mmCIF file of C-alpha atoms in Angstrom:
data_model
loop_
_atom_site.group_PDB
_atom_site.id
_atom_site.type_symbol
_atom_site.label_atom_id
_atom_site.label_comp_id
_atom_site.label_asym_id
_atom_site.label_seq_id
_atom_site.Cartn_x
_atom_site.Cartn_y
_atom_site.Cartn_z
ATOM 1 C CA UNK C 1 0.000 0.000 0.000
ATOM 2 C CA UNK C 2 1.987 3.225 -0.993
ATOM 3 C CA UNK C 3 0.399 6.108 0.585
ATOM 4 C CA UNK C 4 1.016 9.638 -0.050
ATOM 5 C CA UNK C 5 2.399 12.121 2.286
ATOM 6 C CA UNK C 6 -0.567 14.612 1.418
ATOM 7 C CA UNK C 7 -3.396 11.928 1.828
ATOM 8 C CA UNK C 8 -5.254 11.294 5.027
ATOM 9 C CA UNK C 9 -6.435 7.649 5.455
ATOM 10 C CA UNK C 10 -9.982 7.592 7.175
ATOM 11 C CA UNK C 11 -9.687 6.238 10.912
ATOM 12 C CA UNK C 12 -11.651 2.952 10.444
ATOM 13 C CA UNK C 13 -9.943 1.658 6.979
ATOM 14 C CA UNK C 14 -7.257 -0.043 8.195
ATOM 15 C CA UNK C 15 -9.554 -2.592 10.355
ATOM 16 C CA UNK C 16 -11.729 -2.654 7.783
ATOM 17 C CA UNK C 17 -8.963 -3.371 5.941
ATOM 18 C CA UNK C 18 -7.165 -6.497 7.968
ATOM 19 C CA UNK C 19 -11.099 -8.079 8.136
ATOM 20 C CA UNK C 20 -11.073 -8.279 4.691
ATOM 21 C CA UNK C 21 -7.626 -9.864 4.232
ATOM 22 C CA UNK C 22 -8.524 -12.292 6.714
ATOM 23 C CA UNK C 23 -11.660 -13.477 4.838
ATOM 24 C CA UNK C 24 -11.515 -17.020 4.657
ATOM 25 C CA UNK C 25 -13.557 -17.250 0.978
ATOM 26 C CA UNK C 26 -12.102 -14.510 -1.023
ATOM 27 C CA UNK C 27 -8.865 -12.596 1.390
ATOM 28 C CA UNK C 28 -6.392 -14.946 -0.526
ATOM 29 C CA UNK C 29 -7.764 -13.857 -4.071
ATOM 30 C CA UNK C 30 -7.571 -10.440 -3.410
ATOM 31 C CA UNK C 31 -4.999 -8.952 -5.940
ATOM 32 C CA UNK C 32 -6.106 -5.185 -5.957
ATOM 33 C CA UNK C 33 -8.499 -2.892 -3.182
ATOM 34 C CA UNK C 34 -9.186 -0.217 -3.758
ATOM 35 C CA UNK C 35 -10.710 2.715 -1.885
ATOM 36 C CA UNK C 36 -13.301 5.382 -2.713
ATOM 37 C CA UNK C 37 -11.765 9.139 -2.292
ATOM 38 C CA UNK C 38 -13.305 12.417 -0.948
ATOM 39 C CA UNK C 39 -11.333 15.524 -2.584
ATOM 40 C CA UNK C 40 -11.572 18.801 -0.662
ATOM 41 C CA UNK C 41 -9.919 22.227 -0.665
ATOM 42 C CA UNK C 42 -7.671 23.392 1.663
ATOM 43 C CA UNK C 43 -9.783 25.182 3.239
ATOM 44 C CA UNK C 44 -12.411 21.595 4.232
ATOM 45 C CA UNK C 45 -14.610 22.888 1.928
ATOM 46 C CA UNK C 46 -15.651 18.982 -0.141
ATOM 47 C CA UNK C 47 -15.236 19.399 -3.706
ATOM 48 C CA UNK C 48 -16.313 15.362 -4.465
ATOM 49 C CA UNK C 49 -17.702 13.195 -1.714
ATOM 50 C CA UNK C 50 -17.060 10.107 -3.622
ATOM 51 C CA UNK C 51 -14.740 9.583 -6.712
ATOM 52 C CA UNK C 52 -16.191 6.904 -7.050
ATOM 53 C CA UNK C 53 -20.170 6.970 -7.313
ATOM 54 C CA UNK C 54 -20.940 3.868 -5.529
ATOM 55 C CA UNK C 55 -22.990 3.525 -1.830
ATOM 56 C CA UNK C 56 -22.157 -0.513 -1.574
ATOM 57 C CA UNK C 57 -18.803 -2.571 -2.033
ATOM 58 C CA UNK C 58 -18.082 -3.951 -4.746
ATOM 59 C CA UNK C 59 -16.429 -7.422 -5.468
ATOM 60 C CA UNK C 60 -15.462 -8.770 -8.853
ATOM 61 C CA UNK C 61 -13.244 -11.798 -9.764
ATOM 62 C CA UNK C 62 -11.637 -11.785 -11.650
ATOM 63 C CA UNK C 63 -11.727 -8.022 -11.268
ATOM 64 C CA UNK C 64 -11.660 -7.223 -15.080
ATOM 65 C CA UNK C 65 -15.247 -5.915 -14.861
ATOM 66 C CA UNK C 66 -14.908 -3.973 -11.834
ATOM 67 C CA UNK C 67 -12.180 -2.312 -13.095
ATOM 68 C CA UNK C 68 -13.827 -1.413 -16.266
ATOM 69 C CA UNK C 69 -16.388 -0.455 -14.407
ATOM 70 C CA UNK C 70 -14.567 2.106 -12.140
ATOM 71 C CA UNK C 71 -12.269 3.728 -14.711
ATOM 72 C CA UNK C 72 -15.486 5.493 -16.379
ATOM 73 C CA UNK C 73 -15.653 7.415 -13.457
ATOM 74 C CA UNK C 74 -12.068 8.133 -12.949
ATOM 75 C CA UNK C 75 -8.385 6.283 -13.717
ATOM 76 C CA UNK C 76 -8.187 3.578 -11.359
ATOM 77 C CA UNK C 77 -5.545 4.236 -8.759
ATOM 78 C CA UNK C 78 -4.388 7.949 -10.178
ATOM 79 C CA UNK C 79 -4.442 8.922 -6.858
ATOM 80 C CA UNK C 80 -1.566 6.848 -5.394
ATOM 81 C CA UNK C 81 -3.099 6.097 -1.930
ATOM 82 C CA UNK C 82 -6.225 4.857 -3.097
ATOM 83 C CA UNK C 83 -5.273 0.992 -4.134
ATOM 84 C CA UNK C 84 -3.684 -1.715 -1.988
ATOM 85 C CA UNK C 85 -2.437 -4.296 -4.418
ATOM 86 C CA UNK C 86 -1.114 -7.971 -3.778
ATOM 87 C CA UNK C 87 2.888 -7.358 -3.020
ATOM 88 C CA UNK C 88 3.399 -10.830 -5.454
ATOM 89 C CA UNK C 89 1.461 -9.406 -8.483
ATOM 90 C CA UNK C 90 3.153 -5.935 -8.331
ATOM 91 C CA UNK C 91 6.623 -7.869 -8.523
ATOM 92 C CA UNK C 92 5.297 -9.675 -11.837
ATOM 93 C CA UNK C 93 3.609 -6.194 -13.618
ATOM 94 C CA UNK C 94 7.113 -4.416 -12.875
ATOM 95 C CA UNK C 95 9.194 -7.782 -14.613
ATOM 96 C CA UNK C 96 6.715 -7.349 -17.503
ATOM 97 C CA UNK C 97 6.726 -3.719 -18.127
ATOM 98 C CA UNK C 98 10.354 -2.302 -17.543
ATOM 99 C CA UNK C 99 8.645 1.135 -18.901
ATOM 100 C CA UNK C 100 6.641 1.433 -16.194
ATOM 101 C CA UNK C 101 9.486 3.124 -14.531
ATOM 102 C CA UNK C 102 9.110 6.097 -16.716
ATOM 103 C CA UNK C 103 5.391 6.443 -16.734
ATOM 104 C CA UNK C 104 4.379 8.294 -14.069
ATOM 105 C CA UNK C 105 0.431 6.954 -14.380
ATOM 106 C CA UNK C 106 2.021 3.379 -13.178
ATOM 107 C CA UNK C 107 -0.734 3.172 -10.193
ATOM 108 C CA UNK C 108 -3.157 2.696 -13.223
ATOM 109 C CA UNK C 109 -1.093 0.110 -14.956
ATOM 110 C CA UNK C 110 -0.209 -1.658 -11.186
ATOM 111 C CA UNK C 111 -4.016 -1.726 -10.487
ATOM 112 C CA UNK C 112 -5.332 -2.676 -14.097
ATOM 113 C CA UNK C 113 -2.454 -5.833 -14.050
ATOM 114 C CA UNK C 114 -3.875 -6.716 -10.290
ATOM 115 C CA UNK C 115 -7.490 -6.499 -11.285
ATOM 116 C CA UNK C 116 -6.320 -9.073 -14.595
ATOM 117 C CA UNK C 117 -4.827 -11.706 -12.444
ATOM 118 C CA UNK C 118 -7.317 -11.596 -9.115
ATOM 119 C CA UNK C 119 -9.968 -10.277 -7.689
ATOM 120 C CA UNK C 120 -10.994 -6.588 -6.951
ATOM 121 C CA UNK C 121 -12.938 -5.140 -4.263
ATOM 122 C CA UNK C 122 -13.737 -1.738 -3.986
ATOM 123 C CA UNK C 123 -14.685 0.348 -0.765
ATOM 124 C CA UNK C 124 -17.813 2.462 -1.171
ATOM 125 C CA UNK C 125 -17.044 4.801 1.545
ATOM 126 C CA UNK C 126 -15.014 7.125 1.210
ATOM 127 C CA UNK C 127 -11.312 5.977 3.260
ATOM 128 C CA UNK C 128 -8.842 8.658 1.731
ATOM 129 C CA UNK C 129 -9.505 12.300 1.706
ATOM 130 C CA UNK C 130 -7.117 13.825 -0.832
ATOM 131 C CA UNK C 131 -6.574 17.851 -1.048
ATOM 132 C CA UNK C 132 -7.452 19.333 -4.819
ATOM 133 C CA UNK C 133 -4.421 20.337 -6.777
ATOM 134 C CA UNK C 134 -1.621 19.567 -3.863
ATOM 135 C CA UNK C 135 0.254 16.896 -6.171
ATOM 136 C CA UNK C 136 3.598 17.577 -7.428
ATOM 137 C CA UNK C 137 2.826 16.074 -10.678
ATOM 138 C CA UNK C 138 0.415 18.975 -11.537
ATOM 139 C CA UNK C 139 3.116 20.515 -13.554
ATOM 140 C CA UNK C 140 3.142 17.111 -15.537
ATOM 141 C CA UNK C 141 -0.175 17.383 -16.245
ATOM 142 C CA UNK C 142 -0.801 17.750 -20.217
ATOM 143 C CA UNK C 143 2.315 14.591 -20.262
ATOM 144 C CA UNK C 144 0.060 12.360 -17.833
ATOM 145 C CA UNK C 145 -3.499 12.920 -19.677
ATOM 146 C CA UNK C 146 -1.947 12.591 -23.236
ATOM 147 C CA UNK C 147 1.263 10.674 -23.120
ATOM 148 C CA UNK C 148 1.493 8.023 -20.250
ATOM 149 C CA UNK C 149 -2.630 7.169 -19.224
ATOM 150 C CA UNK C 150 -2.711 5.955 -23.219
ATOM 151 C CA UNK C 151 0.601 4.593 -23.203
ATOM 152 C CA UNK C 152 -0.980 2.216 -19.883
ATOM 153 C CA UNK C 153 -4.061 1.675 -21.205
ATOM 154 C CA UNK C 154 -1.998 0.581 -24.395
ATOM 155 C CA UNK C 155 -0.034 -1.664 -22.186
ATOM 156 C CA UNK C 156 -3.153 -2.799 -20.501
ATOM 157 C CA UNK C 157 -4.601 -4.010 -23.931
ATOM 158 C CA UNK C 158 -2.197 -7.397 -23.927
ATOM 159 C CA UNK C 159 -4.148 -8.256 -20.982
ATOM 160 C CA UNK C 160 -7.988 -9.672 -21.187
ATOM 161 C CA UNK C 161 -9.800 -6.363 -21.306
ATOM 162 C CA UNK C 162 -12.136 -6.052 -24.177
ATOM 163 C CA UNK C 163 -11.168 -3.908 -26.812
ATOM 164 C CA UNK C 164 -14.351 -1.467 -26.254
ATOM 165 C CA UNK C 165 -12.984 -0.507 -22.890
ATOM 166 C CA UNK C 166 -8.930 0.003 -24.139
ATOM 167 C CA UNK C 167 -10.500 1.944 -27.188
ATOM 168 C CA UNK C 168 -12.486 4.617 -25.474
ATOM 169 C CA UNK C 169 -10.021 4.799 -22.432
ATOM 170 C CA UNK C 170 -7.206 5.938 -25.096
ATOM 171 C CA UNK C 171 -9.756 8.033 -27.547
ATOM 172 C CA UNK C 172 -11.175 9.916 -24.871
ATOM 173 C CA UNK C 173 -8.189 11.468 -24.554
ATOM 174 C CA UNK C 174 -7.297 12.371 -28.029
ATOM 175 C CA UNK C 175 -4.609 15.074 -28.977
ATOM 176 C CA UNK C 176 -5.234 18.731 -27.628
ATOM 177 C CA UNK C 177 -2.634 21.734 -28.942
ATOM 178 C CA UNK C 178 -1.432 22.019 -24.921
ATOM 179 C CA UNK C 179 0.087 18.526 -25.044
ATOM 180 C CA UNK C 180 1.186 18.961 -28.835
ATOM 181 C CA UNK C 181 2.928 22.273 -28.174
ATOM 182 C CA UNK C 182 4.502 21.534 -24.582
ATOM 183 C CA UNK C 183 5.621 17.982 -25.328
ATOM 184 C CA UNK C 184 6.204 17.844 -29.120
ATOM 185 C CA UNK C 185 8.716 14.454 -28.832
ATOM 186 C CA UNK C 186 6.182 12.704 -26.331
ATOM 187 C CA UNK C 187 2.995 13.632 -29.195
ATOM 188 C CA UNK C 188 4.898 12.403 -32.245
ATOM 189 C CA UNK C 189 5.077 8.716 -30.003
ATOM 190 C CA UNK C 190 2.285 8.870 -28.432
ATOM 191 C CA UNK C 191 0.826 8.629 -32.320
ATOM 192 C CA UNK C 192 1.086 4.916 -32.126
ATOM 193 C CA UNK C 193 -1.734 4.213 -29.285
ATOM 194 C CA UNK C 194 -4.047 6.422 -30.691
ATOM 195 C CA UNK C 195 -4.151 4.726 -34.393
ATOM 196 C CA UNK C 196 -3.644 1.411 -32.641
ATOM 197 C CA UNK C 197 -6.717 2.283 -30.858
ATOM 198 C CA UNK C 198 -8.657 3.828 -33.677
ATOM 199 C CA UNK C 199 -8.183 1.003 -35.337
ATOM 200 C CA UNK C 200 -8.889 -1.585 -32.926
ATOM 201 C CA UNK C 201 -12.134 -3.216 -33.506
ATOM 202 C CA UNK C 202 -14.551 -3.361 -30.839
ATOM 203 C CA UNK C 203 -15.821 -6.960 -29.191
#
């Protein structure tokens, strides 16, 4: 579980946590958790209750669906200290993708590889409250959106997600003039995942 330094974990996740671990039925497939996130200002004023829009857990597993399910409303695990993965399936996604080191939306990729090879659960309430534009990475924005969420989704698409979801995940996102004139190297490769996708055919 990485947690952020500017993330404050809600007082009763951690035993809800360790009870759902110890599940007999389902603790040992657990690959990926993840939580549901309040954003606020600085000054405690709530700017989203819930990421996530969801008022009961959710299991899945495999967790393909769930995840699928989750990224419509917002990129799984962009928000660092919102997913607990398994420790054994992070070692295998970081052997398979040596690029991941270099992408700094790697939470997505990390939770979209757990989701493929386990189950998912995710918390309904909310159990990390997150402050609105506090991330270093802000400055990395137009890079993130355009260059490495594709490039993971990309990534993503050698695993069993249908092509539907890995299409509109990377289209969604296609080309604005910020990204092309901040990060004109990164848009010329990024080139490849959006024909890829455009022409992957949907099943």
């Amino acid at each position: 579980w990485l947690v952020s330094d500017d993330d404050e974990i809600c007082e009763d996740t951690l035993d809800w946590l360790l009870g759902q671990l110890s599940d007999p039925e389902r603790g040992n497939r657990l690959a990926l958790i993840h939580l549901n996130v309040t954003i606020r200002e600085r000054d405690g004023v709530i700017v989203h209750e819930r990421v996530h829009p969801f008022y009961e857990d959710r299991y899945s597993d495999p967790g393909i669906p769930l995840f699928e399910v989750c990224s419509a409303f917002a990129d799984v695990s962009m928000i660092l200290s919102s997913s607990i993965y398994c420790a054994e399936v992070v070692r295998e996604a970081v052997l398979r993708w040596a690029g991941m080191a270099r992408n700094l939306a790697f939470p997505t990729y990390l939770a979209g590889y757990a989701a493929a090879r386990g189950a998912m659960l995710l918390r309904a309430t909310p159990s990390v409250t997150c402050l609105k534009d506090s991330s270093s990475f802000i400055p990395f924005g137009a890079l993130i959106d355009y260059y490495d969420v594709p490039e993971v989704y990309w990534i993503l698409s050698q695993e069993r997600y249908s092509r539907k979801f890995i299409r509109s995940r990377i289209l969604n996102r296609l080309l604005v003039f910020k990204f092309i004139a901040k990060y004109p190297a990164e848009f010329i490769k990024s080139l490849r995942f959006y024909i890829d996708a455009w022409r992957m055919k949907e099943r």
